[in-house]
Amino acid sequence: EAYRALGRMVARAKQTPRAELRASYERAFMRALAVRATRGRHVNVLDHCVGYLRGRVDASVRASLAAQIADYRAGCLPLIVPVTMLRHYAVQLELEYLAQQLYLDPHPNELMLRNHA
């Protein structure tokens, strides 16, 4: 809901003085960021991303991704596993919109946050 409210603010941007819009948007954005991502919300995002693959990959790929998402939901896999697979297919299939989503590549490589050596 918070992100929809931000979208509405942007849609009405021309009707609001710039300084007021900036202050309102900043407050609303910070409130939105304060909402912690839950396992269920991640599953929702992952399922939404899989929807972009429909008609572009076969049923076995979608079933494999669905199994990974289910395993993540059950706490048997870390989030990075289905995220990595989705990023792989987004790049491989040249799905530019999906491939550019920060959700699929959230951390700069320099932080090495994906490495557990």
PDB file of C-alpha atoms in Angstrom:
ATOM      1  CA  GLU A   1       0.000   0.000   0.000  1.00  0.00           C
ATOM      2  CA  ALA A   2       2.858   2.380   0.820  1.00  0.00           C
ATOM      3  CA  TYR A   3       4.314   2.044  -2.673  1.00  0.00           C
ATOM      4  CA  ARG A   4       0.926   2.591  -4.295  1.00  0.00           C
ATOM      5  CA  ALA A   5       0.582   5.781  -2.248  1.00  0.00           C
ATOM      6  CA  LEU A   6       3.996   6.912  -3.503  1.00  0.00           C
ATOM      7  CA  GLY A   7       2.861   6.220  -7.060  1.00  0.00           C
ATOM      8  CA  ARG A   8      -0.221   8.357  -6.534  1.00  0.00           C
ATOM      9  CA  MET A   9       1.957  11.183  -5.190  1.00  0.00           C
ATOM     10  CA  VAL A  10       4.103  11.041  -8.320  1.00  0.00           C
ATOM     11  CA  ALA A  11       1.021  10.938 -10.545  1.00  0.00           C
ATOM     12  CA  ARG A  12      -0.205  14.176  -8.920  1.00  0.00           C
ATOM     13  CA  ALA A  13       3.248  15.786  -8.881  1.00  0.00           C
ATOM     14  CA  LYS A  14       2.318  18.696 -11.143  1.00  0.00           C
ATOM     15  CA  GLN A  15      -0.466  19.717  -8.757  1.00  0.00           C
ATOM     16  CA  THR A  16       1.825  20.008  -5.718  1.00  0.00           C
ATOM     17  CA  PRO A  17       4.537  22.607  -5.081  1.00  0.00           C
ATOM     18  CA  ARG A  18       7.943  20.985  -5.528  1.00  0.00           C
ATOM     19  CA  ALA A  19       9.201  21.540  -1.958  1.00  0.00           C
ATOM     20  CA  GLU A  20       5.968  20.181  -0.488  1.00  0.00           C
ATOM     21  CA  LEU A  21       6.050  17.152  -2.807  1.00  0.00           C
ATOM     22  CA  ARG A  22       9.640  16.421  -1.915  1.00  0.00           C
ATOM     23  CA  ALA A  23       8.994  16.587   1.828  1.00  0.00           C
ATOM     24  CA  SER A  24       5.825  14.481   1.597  1.00  0.00           C
ATOM     25  CA  TYR A  25       7.420  11.939  -0.707  1.00  0.00           C
ATOM     26  CA  GLU A  26      10.508  11.649   1.493  1.00  0.00           C
ATOM     27  CA  ARG A  27       8.422  11.008   4.617  1.00  0.00           C
ATOM     28  CA  ALA A  28       6.238   8.450   2.858  1.00  0.00           C
ATOM     29  CA  PHE A  29       9.235   6.739   1.274  1.00  0.00           C
ATOM     30  CA  MET A  30      11.011   6.400   4.600  1.00  0.00           C
ATOM     31  CA  ARG A  31       7.840   4.946   6.157  1.00  0.00           C
ATOM     32  CA  ALA A  32       7.666   2.454   3.284  1.00  0.00           C
ATOM     33  CA  LEU A  33      11.290   1.443   3.796  1.00  0.00           C
ATOM     34  CA  ALA A  34      10.645   0.896   7.496  1.00  0.00           C
ATOM     35  CA  VAL A  35       8.261  -1.971   6.716  1.00  0.00           C
ATOM     36  CA  ARG A  36      10.310  -5.139   7.037  1.00  0.00           C
ATOM     37  CA  ALA A  37      10.136  -7.626   4.218  1.00  0.00           C
ATOM     38  CA  THR A  38       8.579 -10.877   5.388  1.00  0.00           C
ATOM     39  CA  ARG A  39       9.052 -14.333   3.945  1.00  0.00           C
ATOM     40  CA  GLY A  40       5.502 -14.120   2.578  1.00  0.00           C
ATOM     41  CA  ARG A  41       6.184 -10.792   0.876  1.00  0.00           C
ATOM     42  CA  HIS A  42       9.333 -12.203  -0.694  1.00  0.00           C
ATOM     43  CA  VAL A  43       7.366 -15.209  -1.957  1.00  0.00           C
ATOM     44  CA  ASN A  44       4.829 -12.812  -3.484  1.00  0.00           C
ATOM     45  CA  VAL A  45       7.583 -10.904  -5.304  1.00  0.00           C
ATOM     46  CA  LEU A  46       9.247 -14.129  -6.471  1.00  0.00           C
ATOM     47  CA  ASP A  47       5.940 -15.475  -7.814  1.00  0.00           C
ATOM     48  CA  HIS A  48       5.324 -12.169  -9.582  1.00  0.00           C
ATOM     49  CA  CYS A  49       8.773 -12.385 -11.214  1.00  0.00           C
ATOM     50  CA  VAL A  50       8.102 -15.955 -12.363  1.00  0.00           C
ATOM     51  CA  GLY A  51       5.048 -14.589 -14.148  1.00  0.00           C
ATOM     52  CA  TYR A  52       7.373 -12.742 -16.526  1.00  0.00           C
ATOM     53  CA  LEU A  53       8.766 -16.093 -17.644  1.00  0.00           C
ATOM     54  CA  ARG A  54       5.375 -17.490 -18.668  1.00  0.00           C
ATOM     55  CA  GLY A  55       5.404 -18.452 -22.319  1.00  0.00           C
ATOM     56  CA  ARG A  56       9.197 -18.065 -22.480  1.00  0.00           C
ATOM     57  CA  VAL A  57      10.362 -21.127 -20.534  1.00  0.00           C
ATOM     58  CA  ASP A  58       8.985 -24.640 -20.435  1.00  0.00           C
ATOM     59  CA  ALA A  59       6.948 -26.151 -17.641  1.00  0.00           C
ATOM     60  CA  SER A  60       9.938 -27.947 -16.099  1.00  0.00           C
ATOM     61  CA  VAL A  61      11.762 -24.645 -15.529  1.00  0.00           C
ATOM     62  CA  ARG A  62       8.680 -23.068 -13.971  1.00  0.00           C
ATOM     63  CA  ALA A  63       8.200 -26.177 -11.799  1.00  0.00           C
ATOM     64  CA  SER A  64      11.819 -26.007 -10.660  1.00  0.00           C
ATOM     65  CA  LEU A  65      11.452 -22.335  -9.737  1.00  0.00           C
ATOM     66  CA  ALA A  66       8.162 -23.054  -7.967  1.00  0.00           C
ATOM     67  CA  ALA A  67       9.892 -25.790  -5.953  1.00  0.00           C
ATOM     68  CA  GLN A  68      12.713 -23.431  -4.992  1.00  0.00           C
ATOM     69  CA  ILE A  69      10.221 -20.775  -3.929  1.00  0.00           C
ATOM     70  CA  ALA A  70       8.307 -23.357  -1.885  1.00  0.00           C
ATOM     71  CA  ASP A  71      11.557 -24.482  -0.249  1.00  0.00           C
ATOM     72  CA  TYR A  72      12.387 -20.855   0.556  1.00  0.00           C
ATOM     73  CA  ARG A  73       8.890 -20.386   2.015  1.00  0.00           C
ATOM     74  CA  ALA A  74       9.464 -23.455   4.209  1.00  0.00           C
ATOM     75  CA  GLY A  75      12.831 -22.109   5.376  1.00  0.00           C
ATOM     76  CA  CYS A  76      14.831 -24.841   3.612  1.00  0.00           C
ATOM     77  CA  LEU A  77      16.601 -22.548   1.118  1.00  0.00           C
ATOM     78  CA  PRO A  78      18.053 -19.053   1.425  1.00  0.00           C
ATOM     79  CA  LEU A  79      16.366 -16.301  -0.569  1.00  0.00           C
ATOM     80  CA  ILE A  80      19.402 -15.896  -2.809  1.00  0.00           C
ATOM     81  CA  VAL A  81      18.770 -19.283  -4.487  1.00  0.00           C
ATOM     82  CA  PRO A  82      15.484 -18.456  -6.242  1.00  0.00           C
ATOM     83  CA  VAL A  83      16.631 -14.855  -6.765  1.00  0.00           C
ATOM     84  CA  THR A  84      19.775 -16.060  -8.553  1.00  0.00           C
ATOM     85  CA  MET A  85      17.795 -18.397 -10.784  1.00  0.00           C
ATOM     86  CA  LEU A  86      15.319 -15.678 -11.687  1.00  0.00           C
ATOM     87  CA  ARG A  87      18.164 -13.289 -12.492  1.00  0.00           C
ATOM     88  CA  HIS A  88      19.747 -15.996 -14.675  1.00  0.00           C
ATOM     89  CA  TYR A  89      16.568 -16.480 -16.721  1.00  0.00           C
ATOM     90  CA  ALA A  90      15.872 -12.752 -16.940  1.00  0.00           C
ATOM     91  CA  VAL A  91      19.328 -12.181 -18.441  1.00  0.00           C
ATOM     92  CA  GLN A  92      19.314 -15.318 -20.594  1.00  0.00           C
ATOM     93  CA  LEU A  93      15.900 -14.496 -22.064  1.00  0.00           C
ATOM     94  CA  GLU A  94      16.772 -10.805 -22.420  1.00  0.00           C
ATOM     95  CA  LEU A  95      13.827  -9.721 -20.278  1.00  0.00           C
ATOM     96  CA  GLU A  96      15.228  -6.241 -19.787  1.00  0.00           C
ATOM     97  CA  TYR A  97      12.551  -4.970 -17.407  1.00  0.00           C
ATOM     98  CA  LEU A  98      12.962  -7.960 -15.092  1.00  0.00           C
ATOM     99  CA  ALA A  99      16.764  -8.093 -15.392  1.00  0.00           C
ATOM    100  CA  GLN A 100      17.037  -4.437 -14.332  1.00  0.00           C
ATOM    101  CA  GLN A 101      15.086  -4.920 -11.110  1.00  0.00           C
ATOM    102  CA  LEU A 102      17.227  -4.215  -8.054  1.00  0.00           C
ATOM    103  CA  TYR A 103      15.389  -7.013  -6.273  1.00  0.00           C
ATOM    104  CA  LEU A 104      17.292  -9.492  -8.426  1.00  0.00           C
ATOM    105  CA  ASP A 105      20.659  -7.849  -7.760  1.00  0.00           C
ATOM    106  CA  PRO A 106      20.312  -6.002  -4.449  1.00  0.00           C
ATOM    107  CA  HIS A 107      23.895  -5.859  -3.221  1.00  0.00           C
ATOM    108  CA  PRO A 108      26.969  -4.390  -4.903  1.00  0.00           C
ATOM    109  CA  ASN A 109      29.431  -7.175  -5.701  1.00  0.00           C
ATOM    110  CA  GLU A 110      32.109  -5.278  -3.778  1.00  0.00           C
ATOM    111  CA  LEU A 111      30.279  -5.998  -0.511  1.00  0.00           C
ATOM    112  CA  MET A 112      30.533  -9.739  -1.165  1.00  0.00           C
ATOM    113  CA  LEU A 113      27.351 -10.244   0.862  1.00  0.00           C
ATOM    114  CA  ARG A 114      26.528 -13.397  -1.074  1.00  0.00           C
ATOM    115  CA  ASN A 115      29.740 -15.113  -0.072  1.00  0.00           C
ATOM    116  CA  HIS A 116      29.843 -17.250   3.040  1.00  0.00           C
ATOM    117  CA  ALA A 117      33.468 -18.417   2.961  1.00  0.00           C
TER     118      ALA A 117
END
